[in-house]
Structure formats: C-alpha cells, structure tokens
Amino acid sequence: MQVIIGFFIILAHLVAGNLLSSLIGGFIPGSVIGMVLMFISLVTGIVKDHQIRTVATFLTDNMTMFFLPAFMGIMDLWGIIRMNIVAWVVVVVVSTLMVLLSTAFAQDGIESLLSKFRDKK
Amino acid sequence: MLLLTVGAYLLGVWVKKKSGLALLHPFLISIPVIITVLTVLDIPCKTYIEHNKLIDFLLGPCVVSLGLLLYDNRQIVVKNFIGIMTSVVVGSLIGIASVVLLVKAFGLNDIFLLSLEPKSVTTPIAMSISESIGGNVSLTAVSVVLCGFVGAVFGPLCIKIAKIKSPVSKGLSMGCASHGLGTARAIEMGAVEGAVSGLAIALMGLATAVIIPLFNLVLLHLIS
C-alpha cells in the first residue's frame, strides 16, 4: 500500500507538472516542474517525506535502468557520430571541465567575499 | 524485452558491487550485454526500444523524485543560498555557452548543438530538455554519461590544481559538472561534499531547464 500511495503522489505531481508545462507552451519540461512542485509539497507539509521515500529512492537509485532503452537509440545516429567523434568528445570534455571550474571558483569566491564582509561587521 | 533490460541492469549492478570500483558504471556492462543479446537473437533495435516504452515512461517519475533530494538537503541551501544559487546559474550558463561556441567552432551539425546543451544535467532531466528543444534524446543520454565520467575522473584533480578550499565548492562543482557520477566521487571526499553534490544535481537540472530555452531564444534573435 505504501508503495502505491507513494507512486500515486509522484504521478500526481508529474501530471500537474505536465499540465503547467503545456500552459506555458512546453517552455520547461513537465517533469522538471513536477520536481519543483514535489519540493514545495514537501516543504509545506502537504506531502510527508515518508510517504514517498520508498518509491522515490527506488526510482533515483536505479535511474540507470530507466535510460538503457534510450541509449540503444544511439544506433540510428551511429553514422553521424562516428564521423564527428573527435569533435564530439572534445566538446563534451572541454565544456564539462569549464562547468566544473566555473562553479567551484564562483562558490569559493562568493564564500570568501561573504566572510570578509562579515569580518568587517 | 523488458526482461533483457532489467536483467542486463542487474548484471551491471552485480558486477559493480563485486568489483568495488566506483567508476564501473552499471551501464558499461548492461549496454554490451543488450547489444550482444539483440545481435545473437537477430532482433532489430527498434523492436527493443518499442517494447521498453514502459521503462522509458518511468523517467518522468524519476525526475519528480529528485524533489525529495532537494528537500533532504534544504538546510545546506538555506545556509549558503546566495553562493549556491549564483554558482549554479554561472555553471549552467558556462556549460551551455561553451557547448554552443565549441559546436560552432567545429562546424558540427545543429543536432549536436541541441543534444549537447543539457549535457551537464542528470540523464532523465537532460533527456526531457533535449526532447522539448528538439535535440536527439539518445545522443543527449550518451553525452551526459561521457560528461559524468570526465568529471568523475578528472574532477578531483582539477579541484586540487585550482586550489579550491571550501567543501561546498568542491561538492557543488562535482554535482554541477557531472551529476550522479560526480556525486559518487564527491561522497568519497566527505559528507558535506556528497550532500552538496547531490543537491547540485537537482538545482543544475532546474537552472538548465530554465536557461536553455531563454538562451536559444536570444541566440536565435542575434542570428536573425
């Protein structure tokens, strides 16, 4: 029963997210809006975390399984990827490291700025 | 077909557990297994994908469940609100802009542009973003995983060379750049790093989902 209730709550948030998403012309994916709605429901106490924990952890812990079928779809694109494989790998590697360093520097910078500000007070 | 997916996944998880290697992602085992079985039994890829629609459907609930992750770590966000929010937005912007610039520089097809933009986000969110902006969902999924490996392997070294001190910065950068795989490594660094990294997965997903369509709108405007 616990599992069904949890799944029902999660599905309800997904549906609400999809509805809102179509209202704004699909600008933001419904599942992402659903995630925010879930957070709001948890914070406001409409949903208690123990009600969804079992199902939610099952889903997030086994995420890999859910996108295995999507991976197989890559076969259709294999030709175009193989032609550009070096460029593709370079784009992903360089961009990933840029994200890593920029977030780390931003957070480190802001933290030291804030601590200096507090010291002056 | 469903049996094949679940079975291949189970095998992947089992091998990972036995080997004790954090970087041995279950997908590295599962994908070759699925390909081998399909080839041996002479089943077309399309049939396999169609029969697995049920599993595909669970990606949405998966994203919604990330809301719990956000809720569990809300104290850290409240404590470092300005820093975390700014850094996530900066990281997201740099990630999208660098993809656009690099893809243009290499003269790659637009399908690469649209499929790679959400690459630093956790796979299910990246796939929904890719789908809504017209990218190729499969190319996105594979890029996301590559991205995860890059960050998980080179991330700790980069953090050391860049002399990043704060545990929040370390966790945040690992989670923002390399989602789940980065978080697995961040957990090894420490409890704070792990928690922040997990949280970064959800925040980065949200930030990127909002920024990409706006970014593309501006880009389209600039070109025309």
CSV table of C-alpha atoms in Angstrom, one decimal:
chain,number,residue,atom,x,y,z
A,1,MET,CA,0.0,0.0,0.0
A,2,GLN,CA,2.8,2.3,1.0
A,3,VAL,CA,4.4,1.9,-2.5
A,4,ILE,CA,1.1,2.5,-4.3
A,5,ILE,CA,0.4,5.7,-2.3
A,6,GLY,CA,4.0,6.9,-3.0
A,7,PHE,CA,3.7,6.2,-6.6
A,8,PHE,CA,0.3,7.9,-6.8
A,9,ILE,CA,1.7,11.0,-5.2
A,10,ILE,CA,4.7,11.1,-7.5
A,11,LEU,CA,2.5,10.6,-10.6
A,12,ALA,CA,0.1,13.3,-9.4
A,13,HIS,CA,3.0,15.7,-9.3
A,14,LEU,CA,4.2,14.7,-12.7
A,15,VAL,CA,0.7,15.2,-14.2
A,16,ALA,CA,0.4,18.6,-12.5
A,17,GLY,CA,3.9,19.5,-13.9
A,18,ASN,CA,2.9,18.4,-17.4
A,19,LEU,CA,-0.2,20.5,-17.2
A,20,LEU,CA,1.6,23.6,-16.2
A,21,SER,CA,4.3,22.9,-18.8
A,22,SER,CA,1.7,22.8,-21.6
A,23,LEU,CA,0.2,26.0,-20.2
A,24,ILE,CA,3.5,27.8,-20.8
A,25,GLY,CA,3.9,26.1,-24.2
A,26,GLY,CA,6.3,23.4,-23.1
A,27,PHE,CA,9.0,26.0,-22.3
A,28,ILE,CA,10.1,24.0,-19.3
A,29,PRO,CA,9.7,20.2,-19.3
A,30,GLY,CA,6.8,19.0,-17.2
A,31,SER,CA,8.9,16.6,-15.1
A,32,VAL,CA,11.2,19.4,-14.0
A,33,ILE,CA,8.2,21.5,-12.9
A,34,GLY,CA,6.9,18.3,-11.2
A,35,MET,CA,10.2,18.2,-9.3
A,36,VAL,CA,9.8,21.7,-8.0
A,37,LEU,CA,6.1,21.1,-7.1
A,38,MET,CA,7.2,18.0,-5.2
A,39,PHE,CA,9.8,20.1,-3.3
A,40,ILE,CA,7.1,22.7,-2.5
A,41,SER,CA,4.6,20.0,-1.3
A,42,LEU,CA,7.3,18.5,1.0
A,43,VAL,CA,8.3,21.9,2.5
A,44,THR,CA,4.7,23.0,3.1
A,45,GLY,CA,3.9,19.6,4.6
A,46,ILE,CA,1.2,18.7,2.1
A,47,VAL,CA,3.2,15.5,1.4
A,48,LYS,CA,5.1,13.9,4.2
A,49,ASP,CA,8.6,12.7,3.1
A,50,HIS,CA,8.0,9.1,4.5
A,51,GLN,CA,5.0,8.7,2.2
A,52,ILE,CA,7.2,8.9,-1.0
A,53,ARG,CA,10.6,7.9,0.3
A,54,THR,CA,10.5,4.2,-0.6
A,55,VAL,CA,9.3,4.8,-4.2
A,56,ALA,CA,11.4,8.0,-4.7
A,57,THR,CA,14.7,6.3,-3.6
A,58,PHE,CA,13.9,3.2,-5.7
A,59,LEU,CA,13.5,5.5,-8.7
A,60,THR,CA,16.5,7.7,-8.2
A,61,ASP,CA,18.8,4.8,-7.1
A,62,ASN,CA,18.1,2.8,-10.2
A,63,MET,CA,17.9,5.7,-12.7
A,64,THR,CA,20.4,3.9,-15.0
A,65,MET,CA,17.9,1.2,-15.7
A,66,PHE,CA,15.4,3.6,-17.0
A,67,PHE,CA,17.5,5.1,-19.7
A,68,LEU,CA,19.1,1.9,-21.0
A,69,PRO,CA,16.5,1.8,-23.8
A,70,ALA,CA,17.3,5.4,-24.8
A,71,PHE,CA,21.0,4.5,-25.1
A,72,MET,CA,20.1,1.9,-27.6
A,73,GLY,CA,18.5,4.6,-29.8
A,74,ILE,CA,22.1,5.8,-30.4
A,75,MET,CA,22.4,3.0,-33.0
A,76,ASP,CA,20.4,5.1,-35.5
A,77,LEU,CA,22.8,8.0,-35.2
A,78,TRP,CA,26.0,6.0,-35.1
A,79,GLY,CA,27.0,7.1,-38.6
A,80,ILE,CA,26.9,10.8,-37.9
A,81,ILE,CA,28.5,10.4,-34.5
A,82,ARG,CA,31.4,8.3,-35.9
A,83,MET,CA,32.1,11.0,-38.5
A,84,ASN,CA,32.4,13.6,-35.8
A,85,ILE,CA,33.6,11.5,-32.8
A,86,VAL,CA,36.7,13.6,-32.0
A,87,ALA,CA,34.9,16.9,-32.1
A,88,TRP,CA,32.1,15.4,-30.0
A,89,VAL,CA,34.4,14.1,-27.4
A,90,VAL,CA,36.4,17.4,-27.3
A,91,VAL,CA,33.2,19.5,-26.9
A,92,VAL,CA,31.9,17.4,-24.0
A,93,VAL,CA,35.3,17.1,-22.2
A,94,VAL,CA,36.2,20.8,-22.5
A,95,SER,CA,32.7,22.1,-21.6
A,96,THR,CA,32.4,19.7,-18.6
A,97,LEU,CA,35.7,20.9,-17.2
A,98,MET,CA,34.7,24.5,-17.8
A,99,VAL,CA,31.5,24.0,-15.8
A,100,LEU,CA,33.4,22.3,-13.0
A,101,LEU,CA,35.9,25.0,-12.6
A,102,SER,CA,33.5,27.9,-13.1
A,103,THR,CA,31.1,26.7,-10.4
A,104,ALA,CA,34.0,25.9,-8.0
A,105,PHE,CA,35.6,29.3,-8.5
A,106,ALA,CA,32.2,31.1,-8.2
A,107,GLN,CA,31.3,29.4,-5.0
A,108,ASP,CA,34.8,29.8,-3.5
A,109,GLY,CA,34.9,33.5,-4.5
A,110,ILE,CA,31.4,34.2,-3.0
A,111,GLU,CA,32.2,32.4,0.2
A,112,SER,CA,35.4,34.4,0.8
A,113,LEU,CA,33.7,37.6,-0.2
A,114,LEU,CA,30.9,36.9,2.3
A,115,SER,CA,33.3,36.0,5.1
A,116,LYS,CA,35.3,39.3,4.5
A,117,PHE,CA,32.0,41.2,4.7
A,118,ARG,CA,31.1,39.5,8.0
A,119,ASP,CA,34.6,40.2,9.4
A,120,LYS,CA,34.2,44.0,8.8
A,121,LYS,CA,30.9,44.0,10.7
B,1,MET,CA,12.5,-7.4,-24.0
B,2,LEU,CA,11.7,-5.9,-20.6
B,3,LEU,CA,13.4,-8.9,-19.1
B,4,LEU,CA,16.5,-8.2,-21.1
B,5,THR,CA,16.7,-4.6,-19.8
B,6,VAL,CA,16.1,-5.5,-16.2
B,7,GLY,CA,18.4,-8.5,-16.4
B,8,ALA,CA,21.3,-6.5,-18.1
B,9,TYR,CA,20.9,-3.8,-15.4
B,10,LEU,CA,21.0,-6.3,-12.6
B,11,LEU,CA,24.1,-7.9,-14.0
B,12,GLY,CA,25.7,-4.5,-14.3
B,13,VAL,CA,24.9,-3.6,-10.7
B,14,TRP,CA,26.2,-7.0,-9.5
B,15,VAL,CA,29.5,-6.7,-11.4
B,16,LYS,CA,30.0,-3.2,-10.0
B,17,LYS,CA,29.4,-4.4,-6.4
B,18,LYS,CA,31.7,-7.4,-6.8
B,19,SER,CA,34.5,-5.3,-8.3
B,20,GLY,CA,34.1,-2.5,-5.8
B,21,LEU,CA,35.1,0.1,-8.4
B,22,ALA,CA,33.1,3.3,-8.1
B,23,LEU,CA,33.7,4.2,-11.8
B,24,LEU,CA,32.4,0.9,-13.1
B,25,HIS,CA,29.0,2.3,-14.0
B,26,PRO,CA,26.4,-0.4,-14.5
B,27,PHE,CA,25.7,0.9,-17.9
B,28,LEU,CA,29.2,-0.1,-19.1
B,29,ILE,CA,28.2,-3.7,-18.5
B,30,SER,CA,24.5,-3.5,-19.4
B,31,ILE,CA,24.9,-1.9,-22.8
B,32,PRO,CA,27.3,-4.5,-24.3
B,33,VAL,CA,25.1,-7.3,-22.9
B,34,ILE,CA,21.9,-5.8,-24.5
B,35,ILE,CA,23.8,-5.3,-27.8
B,36,THR,CA,25.1,-8.9,-27.8
B,37,VAL,CA,21.7,-10.4,-27.0
B,38,LEU,CA,20.0,-8.4,-29.7
B,39,THR,CA,22.6,-9.3,-32.3
B,40,VAL,CA,22.6,-13.0,-31.4
B,41,LEU,CA,18.8,-13.3,-31.5
B,42,ASP,CA,18.7,-11.0,-34.5
B,43,ILE,CA,16.2,-8.6,-33.0
B,44,PRO,CA,16.1,-5.1,-34.6
B,45,CYS,CA,17.0,-2.2,-32.2
B,46,LYS,CA,13.7,-0.5,-33.0
B,47,THR,CA,11.7,-3.5,-31.7
B,48,TYR,CA,13.7,-3.5,-28.5
B,49,ILE,CA,13.1,0.2,-27.9
B,50,GLU,CA,9.3,-0.1,-28.6
B,51,HIS,CA,9.0,-3.0,-26.2
B,52,ASN,CA,10.6,-0.9,-23.5
B,53,LYS,CA,8.3,2.1,-23.5
B,54,LEU,CA,7.2,1.1,-20.0
B,55,ILE,CA,10.7,1.7,-18.6
B,56,ASP,CA,11.1,4.8,-20.6
B,57,PHE,CA,7.9,6.1,-19.0
B,58,LEU,CA,9.5,5.9,-15.5
B,59,LEU,CA,12.0,8.6,-16.4
B,60,GLY,CA,9.4,11.3,-15.6
B,61,PRO,CA,8.6,10.0,-12.1
B,62,CYS,CA,12.3,9.7,-11.6
B,63,VAL,CA,12.8,13.4,-12.2
B,64,VAL,CA,9.9,14.3,-9.8
B,65,SER,CA,11.5,12.1,-7.2
B,66,LEU,CA,14.6,14.3,-7.3
B,67,GLY,CA,12.4,16.8,-5.4
B,68,LEU,CA,13.0,14.7,-2.3
B,69,LEU,CA,16.7,15.0,-2.7
B,70,LEU,CA,16.3,18.8,-2.7
B,71,TYR,CA,14.1,18.6,0.4
B,72,ASP,CA,16.5,16.3,2.3
B,73,ASN,CA,19.4,18.8,1.8
B,74,ARG,CA,17.4,22.1,2.1
B,75,GLN,CA,19.4,23.2,5.2
B,76,ILE,CA,22.6,23.5,3.2
B,77,VAL,CA,20.8,25.6,0.5
B,78,VAL,CA,19.3,27.9,3.1
B,79,LYS,CA,22.7,28.4,4.8
B,80,ASN,CA,24.6,29.1,1.5
B,81,PHE,CA,21.7,30.5,-0.5
B,82,ILE,CA,23.4,33.3,-2.4
B,83,GLY,CA,26.5,31.4,-3.2
B,84,ILE,CA,24.9,28.2,-4.3
B,85,MET,CA,22.3,29.9,-6.5
B,86,THR,CA,24.8,32.1,-8.2
B,87,SER,CA,27.3,29.4,-8.8
B,88,VAL,CA,24.7,27.0,-10.2
B,89,VAL,CA,23.5,29.7,-12.6
B,90,VAL,CA,27.1,30.6,-13.6
B,91,GLY,CA,28.0,26.9,-14.1
B,92,SER,CA,24.8,26.3,-16.2
B,93,LEU,CA,25.4,29.4,-18.4
B,94,ILE,CA,29.1,28.5,-18.9
B,95,GLY,CA,28.1,24.9,-19.8
B,96,ILE,CA,25.5,26.0,-22.4
B,97,ALA,CA,27.6,28.8,-23.9
B,98,SER,CA,30.7,26.6,-24.1
B,99,VAL,CA,28.8,23.9,-26.0
B,100,VAL,CA,27.3,26.4,-28.4
B,101,LEU,CA,30.7,28.0,-29.1
B,102,LEU,CA,32.6,24.7,-29.4
B,103,VAL,CA,30.0,23.1,-31.6
B,104,LYS,CA,30.1,26.2,-33.9
B,105,ALA,CA,33.9,26.2,-33.9
B,106,PHE,CA,34.0,22.6,-35.0
B,107,GLY,CA,31.3,23.2,-37.6
B,108,LEU,CA,29.1,20.4,-36.2
B,109,ASN,CA,25.5,19.8,-37.1
B,110,ASP,CA,22.7,21.6,-35.2
B,111,ILE,CA,21.6,18.2,-33.8
B,112,PHE,CA,24.8,18.2,-31.8
B,113,LEU,CA,24.1,21.7,-30.5
B,114,LEU,CA,20.6,20.9,-29.3
B,115,SER,CA,21.5,17.5,-27.9
B,116,LEU,CA,24.6,18.6,-26.1
B,117,GLU,CA,23.3,21.8,-24.4
B,118,PRO,CA,21.8,19.9,-21.5
B,119,LYS,CA,24.8,17.6,-21.1
B,120,SER,CA,25.8,18.6,-17.5
B,121,VAL,CA,22.4,17.7,-16.1
B,122,THR,CA,21.3,14.3,-14.8
B,123,THR,CA,20.2,12.0,-17.6
B,124,PRO,CA,16.4,12.0,-17.1
B,125,ILE,CA,16.2,15.8,-16.9
B,126,ALA,CA,18.7,16.2,-19.8
B,127,MET,CA,16.6,13.9,-21.9
B,128,SER,CA,13.4,15.8,-21.2
B,129,ILE,CA,15.1,19.1,-22.0
B,130,SER,CA,16.6,17.7,-25.2
B,131,GLU,CA,13.2,16.4,-26.3
B,132,SER,CA,11.5,19.8,-25.7
B,133,ILE,CA,14.1,21.8,-27.6
B,134,GLY,CA,14.3,19.3,-30.5
B,135,GLY,CA,17.5,17.5,-29.8
B,136,ASN,CA,18.2,13.8,-30.1
B,137,VAL,CA,17.4,12.2,-26.8
B,138,SER,CA,19.8,9.2,-27.4
B,139,LEU,CA,22.7,11.5,-28.3
B,140,THR,CA,22.0,13.5,-25.2
B,141,ALA,CA,21.9,10.4,-22.9
B,142,VAL,CA,25.3,9.2,-24.2
B,143,SER,CA,26.8,12.7,-23.9
B,144,VAL,CA,25.6,13.0,-20.4
B,145,VAL,CA,27.2,9.8,-19.3
B,146,LEU,CA,30.5,10.8,-21.0
B,147,CYS,CA,30.3,14.1,-19.2
B,148,GLY,CA,29.8,12.2,-16.0
B,149,PHE,CA,32.9,10.1,-16.5
B,150,VAL,CA,35.0,13.1,-17.4
B,151,GLY,CA,34.1,15.0,-14.2
B,152,ALA,CA,34.3,11.9,-12.0
B,153,VAL,CA,37.8,11.0,-13.3
B,154,PHE,CA,39.4,14.4,-13.7
B,155,GLY,CA,37.3,16.5,-11.3
B,156,PRO,CA,39.2,15.8,-8.1
B,157,LEU,CA,42.5,16.5,-9.9
B,158,CYS,CA,41.1,19.8,-11.3
B,159,ILE,CA,39.8,20.8,-7.9
B,160,LYS,CA,43.3,20.2,-6.4
B,161,ILE,CA,45.2,22.1,-9.1
B,162,ALA,CA,42.7,25.0,-8.9
B,163,LYS,CA,43.3,25.1,-5.1
B,164,ILE,CA,39.6,25.0,-4.3
B,165,LYS,CA,39.2,25.1,-0.5
B,166,SER,CA,35.6,25.1,0.6
B,167,PRO,CA,33.9,21.7,0.8
B,168,VAL,CA,30.7,23.3,-0.5
B,169,SER,CA,32.5,24.5,-3.7
B,170,LYS,CA,34.0,21.0,-4.2
B,171,GLY,CA,30.7,19.2,-3.9
B,172,LEU,CA,28.8,21.8,-5.9
B,173,SER,CA,31.3,21.7,-8.8
B,174,MET,CA,31.3,17.9,-8.9
B,175,GLY,CA,27.5,17.7,-8.9
B,176,CYS,CA,27.0,20.6,-11.4
B,177,ALA,CA,29.5,19.3,-13.9
B,178,SER,CA,29.0,15.6,-13.6
B,179,HIS,CA,25.6,14.8,-11.9
B,180,GLY,CA,25.3,11.3,-10.4
B,181,LEU,CA,28.8,10.1,-11.3
B,182,GLY,CA,30.4,13.3,-9.9
B,183,THR,CA,28.3,12.8,-6.8
B,184,ALA,CA,29.6,9.3,-6.3
B,185,ARG,CA,33.1,10.7,-6.2
B,186,ALA,CA,32.1,13.7,-4.1
B,187,ILE,CA,30.8,11.3,-1.4
B,188,GLU,CA,34.3,9.9,-1.2
B,189,MET,CA,35.6,13.4,-0.5
B,190,GLY,CA,33.4,13.9,2.5
B,191,ALA,CA,29.9,14.1,3.9
B,192,VAL,CA,29.3,17.8,3.1
B,193,GLU,CA,30.8,17.4,-0.4
B,194,GLY,CA,28.5,14.5,-1.1
B,195,ALA,CA,25.3,16.2,0.2
B,196,VAL,CA,26.0,19.4,-1.7
B,197,SER,CA,26.8,17.5,-4.9
B,198,GLY,CA,23.5,15.6,-4.7
B,199,LEU,CA,21.7,18.8,-4.2
B,200,ALA,CA,23.6,20.3,-7.2
B,201,ILE,CA,22.1,17.6,-9.4
B,202,ALA,CA,18.6,18.8,-8.9
B,203,LEU,CA,19.4,22.6,-8.9
B,204,MET,CA,21.5,22.3,-12.0
B,205,GLY,CA,18.7,20.5,-13.7
B,206,LEU,CA,16.2,23.2,-12.8
B,207,ALA,CA,18.6,26.0,-13.7
B,208,THR,CA,19.5,24.5,-17.1
B,209,ALA,CA,15.9,23.7,-17.9
B,210,VAL,CA,15.0,27.4,-17.5
B,211,ILE,CA,18.1,28.9,-19.0
B,212,ILE,CA,18.4,26.8,-22.2
B,213,PRO,CA,15.1,27.9,-23.8
B,214,LEU,CA,15.9,31.6,-22.9
B,215,PHE,CA,19.4,31.2,-24.2
B,216,ASN,CA,18.3,29.7,-27.5
B,217,LEU,CA,15.7,32.5,-27.9
B,218,VAL,CA,18.4,35.1,-27.5
B,219,LEU,CA,20.7,33.2,-29.8
B,220,LEU,CA,18.0,33.0,-32.5
B,221,HIS,CA,17.4,36.7,-32.2
B,222,LEU,CA,21.1,37.5,-32.6
B,223,ILE,CA,21.4,35.4,-35.7
B,224,SER,CA,18.4,36.8,-37.4
